CSV table of N, CA and C in Angstrom, one decimal:
chain,number,residue,atom,x,y,z
F,1,MET,N,110.1,106.3,115.4
F,1,MET,CA,109.8,106.5,114.3
F,1,MET,C,111.0,107.6,112.9
F,2,GLY,N,110.8,107.5,111.9
F,2,GLY,CA,111.5,108.1,110.6
F,2,GLY,C,111.1,109.5,111.0
F,3,ARG,N,112.3,110.1,110.5
F,3,ARG,CA,112.5,111.5,110.1
F,3,ARG,C,111.1,112.0,109.4
F,4,THR,N,110.4,113.0,109.3
F,4,THR,CA,109.1,113.3,108.7
F,4,THR,C,109.9,114.1,107.6
F,5,VAL,N,109.0,114.3,106.3
F,5,VAL,CA,109.1,115.4,105.3
F,5,VAL,C,108.0,116.2,105.0
F,6,SER,N,108.3,117.3,104.4
F,6,SER,CA,107.5,118.5,104.2
F,6,SER,C,107.0,118.5,103.1
F,7,SER,N,105.7,118.4,102.1
F,7,SER,CA,105.9,118.5,100.9
F,7,SER,C,107.0,119.1,99.8
F,8,LYS,N,107.2,120.3,100.4
F,8,LYS,CA,107.9,121.4,99.9
F,8,LYS,C,109.7,120.7,99.7
F,9,ALA,N,109.6,119.7,101.0
F,9,ALA,CA,111.3,119.4,100.6
F,9,ALA,C,110.9,118.1,99.6
F,10,ALA,N,110.0,117.5,99.8
F,10,ALA,CA,109.5,116.0,98.9
F,10,ALA,C,109.8,116.7,97.3
F,11,ILE,N,109.4,117.8,96.7
F,11,ILE,CA,109.3,118.3,95.9
F,11,ILE,C,110.2,118.7,95.1
F,12,ALA,N,111.0,118.9,96.1
F,12,ALA,CA,112.4,120.1,95.9
F,12,ALA,C,113.6,118.3,95.7
F,13,ALA,N,113.1,117.5,96.2
F,13,ALA,CA,114.2,116.1,95.8
F,13,ALA,C,113.7,115.7,94.7
F,14,ILE,N,112.6,115.6,94.3
F,14,ILE,CA,112.3,114.7,93.0
F,14,ILE,C,113.0,115.6,92.2
F,15,GLU,N,112.3,117.3,91.9
F,15,GLU,CA,112.6,117.7,91.1
F,15,GLU,C,114.2,117.9,90.6
F,16,ALA,N,115.2,117.7,91.7
F,16,ALA,CA,116.7,117.6,91.9
F,16,ALA,C,117.3,116.6,91.2
F,17,ASP,N,116.3,115.3,91.2
F,17,ASP,CA,116.3,114.0,90.1
F,17,ASP,C,115.8,114.2,88.9
F,18,GLY,N,115.5,115.0,88.6
F,18,GLY,CA,115.0,115.2,87.0
F,18,GLY,C,113.5,115.3,87.0
F,19,TRP,N,112.6,115.1,87.6
F,19,TRP,CA,111.1,115.4,87.6
F,19,TRP,C,110.8,116.7,87.0
F,20,SER,N,110.0,116.8,86.7
F,20,SER,CA,109.2,118.2,86.7
F,20,SER,C,107.5,118.1,86.6
F,21,GLU,N,107.0,119.2,87.3
F,21,GLU,CA,105.5,119.3,87.6
F,21,GLU,C,104.9,118.9,86.0
F,22,VAL,N,104.0,118.7,85.7
F,22,VAL,CA,102.9,118.2,84.5
F,22,VAL,C,101.5,118.6,84.7
F,23,ALA,N,101.1,118.7,86.1
F,23,ALA,CA,99.7,119.1,86.1
F,23,ALA,C,99.4,119.4,87.6
F,24,GLN,N,98.5,119.8,88.3
F,24,GLN,CA,98.1,120.0,89.6
F,24,GLN,C,96.4,119.9,89.6
F,25,VAL,N,95.8,118.9,90.5
F,25,VAL,CA,94.6,118.8,90.6
F,25,VAL,C,94.2,119.1,92.0
F,26,GLY,N,93.9,119.6,91.9
F,26,GLY,CA,93.5,120.6,93.6
F,26,GLY,C,94.7,120.9,94.4
F,27,SER,N,94.9,120.0,95.2
F,27,SER,CA,96.3,120.2,96.4
F,27,SER,C,97.3,118.6,95.8
F,28,HIS,N,97.1,118.3,94.7
F,28,HIS,CA,97.9,117.2,94.5
F,28,HIS,C,98.8,117.7,93.0
F,29,LYS,N,100.0,117.6,93.0
F,29,LYS,CA,100.6,118.1,92.3
F,29,LYS,C,101.7,117.0,91.4
F,30,HIS,N,101.5,116.8,89.8
F,30,HIS,CA,101.8,115.7,89.7
F,30,HIS,C,102.8,116.0,88.8
F,31,PHE,N,104.0,114.6,89.2
F,31,PHE,CA,104.7,114.7,88.2
F,31,PHE,C,105.7,113.8,87.1
F,32,LYS,N,106.6,114.2,86.2
F,32,LYS,CA,106.9,113.1,85.4
F,32,LYS,C,108.4,113.1,84.8
F,33,HIS,N,109.0,112.0,84.7
F,33,HIS,CA,110.4,112.1,84.4
F,33,HIS,C,110.8,111.7,82.8
F,34,PRO,N,111.4,112.3,82.0
F,34,PRO,CA,111.7,111.8,80.8
F,34,PRO,C,112.7,110.8,80.6
F,35,THR,N,113.1,110.2,81.5
F,35,THR,CA,113.4,108.7,81.0
F,35,THR,C,112.7,107.7,82.3
F,36,LYS,N,112.0,107.8,83.2
F,36,LYS,CA,111.8,107.1,84.1
F,36,LYS,C,109.8,106.6,83.5
F,37,MET,N,109.2,105.6,84.0
F,37,MET,CA,108.3,105.3,84.0
F,37,MET,C,107.0,105.8,84.6
F,38,GLY,N,106.1,106.1,84.5
F,38,GLY,CA,104.9,106.6,85.2
F,38,GLY,C,105.1,108.3,86.0
F,39,ARG,N,104.3,108.4,86.7
F,39,ARG,CA,104.0,109.7,87.4
F,39,ARG,C,103.4,109.3,88.8
F,40,ALA,N,104.1,110.5,89.6
F,40,ALA,CA,104.8,110.6,90.9
F,40,ALA,C,103.5,112.0,91.0
F,41,THR,N,103.2,111.5,92.0
F,41,THR,CA,101.6,112.1,92.8
F,41,THR,C,102.3,113.1,94.3
F,42,VAL,N,102.3,113.8,94.7
F,42,VAL,CA,102.6,114.6,95.4
F,42,VAL,C,101.6,115.5,96.2
F,43,PRO,N,100.8,115.3,97.5
F,43,PRO,CA,100.2,116.7,98.3
F,43,PRO,C,100.7,117.7,98.6
F,44,HIS,N,100.1,118.9,98.4
F,44,HIS,CA,100.9,120.0,98.5
F,44,HIS,C,100.2,121.2,98.6
F,45,PRO,N,100.1,121.8,99.9
F,45,PRO,CA,101.1,122.1,100.8
F,45,PRO,C,100.4,121.4,102.0
F,46,ASN,N,101.9,120.7,101.9
F,46,ASN,CA,101.4,119.7,103.4
F,46,ASN,C,103.2,120.1,104.5
F,47,LYS,N,102.7,120.8,106.2
F,47,LYS,CA,103.8,120.5,106.4
F,47,LYS,C,105.0,119.1,106.6
F,48,GLU,N,104.0,118.2,106.9
F,48,GLU,CA,104.2,117.0,107.1
F,48,GLU,C,103.6,116.1,106.6
F,49,LEU,N,104.5,114.9,105.9
F,49,LEU,CA,103.8,114.1,104.9
F,49,LEU,C,103.8,112.6,105.9
F,50,ALA,N,102.4,111.9,105.5
F,50,ALA,CA,102.5,110.5,106.6
F,50,ALA,C,103.3,109.7,106.1
F,51,ILE,N,103.3,109.0,106.9
F,51,ILE,CA,104.5,108.0,106.2
F,51,ILE,C,104.1,106.8,105.3
F,52,GLY,N,103.3,106.8,105.1
F,52,GLY,CA,102.8,106.1,104.1
F,52,GLY,C,102.9,106.7,102.6
F,53,THR,N,102.3,107.9,102.8
F,53,THR,CA,102.6,108.9,101.9
F,53,THR,C,104.0,109.0,101.1
F,54,ILE,N,104.8,109.3,102.0
F,54,ILE,CA,106.4,109.1,101.5
F,54,ILE,C,106.9,107.9,101.1
F,55,LYS,N,106.5,106.7,101.5
F,55,LYS,CA,107.0,105.9,101.1
F,55,LYS,C,106.3,105.4,99.7
F,56,SER,N,104.8,105.9,99.1
F,56,SER,CA,104.3,105.9,97.6
F,56,SER,C,105.4,106.5,96.7
F,57,ILE,N,105.4,108.2,97.8
F,57,ILE,CA,106.6,108.6,96.7
F,57,ILE,C,107.6,108.0,96.4
F,58,GLU,N,108.3,108.1,97.6
F,58,GLU,CA,109.6,106.8,97.2
F,58,GLU,C,109.4,105.8,96.1
F,59,ARG,N,108.2,104.8,96.4
F,59,ARG,CA,108.3,104.1,95.0
F,59,ARG,C,107.9,104.3,93.8
F,60,GLN,N,107.0,105.4,94.0
F,60,GLN,CA,106.8,106.0,92.8
F,60,GLN,C,108.3,106.8,92.0
F,61,THR,N,109.0,107.1,92.5
F,61,THR,CA,110.2,107.7,92.0
F,61,THR,C,111.1,107.5,92.2
F,62,GLY,N,111.7,106.3,92.8
F,62,GLY,CA,113.1,106.1,93.1
F,62,GLY,C,114.1,106.6,94.1
F,63,VAL,N,113.3,107.7,94.3
F,63,VAL,CA,113.8,108.5,95.3
F,63,VAL,C,113.7,108.5,96.9
F,64,LYS,N,115.4,108.9,97.7
F,64,LYS,CA,115.1,108.3,99.4
F,64,LYS,C,114.9,109.6,99.4
F,65,LEU,N,113.4,109.6,99.9
F,65,LEU,CA,113.2,110.9,100.9
F,65,LEU,C,113.6,110.9,102.3
F,66,ARG,N,113.8,109.8,103.2
F,66,ARG,CA,113.9,110.1,104.7
F,66,ARG,C,115.1,109.6,105.0
């Protein structure tokens, strides 16, 4: 299996790529990028994100998390 990623680490990685938090609905944080299309959603706080969630965040942001 691949390496697990915490929500804190995922948020740090996408913020380092230029994404900024624009909203929070319950336990989900929403991020937008100034030049990339769309919005990325990260559940927070989670010690381990499920592999499907990690893949979804990678698809939404273009940032490799694992």
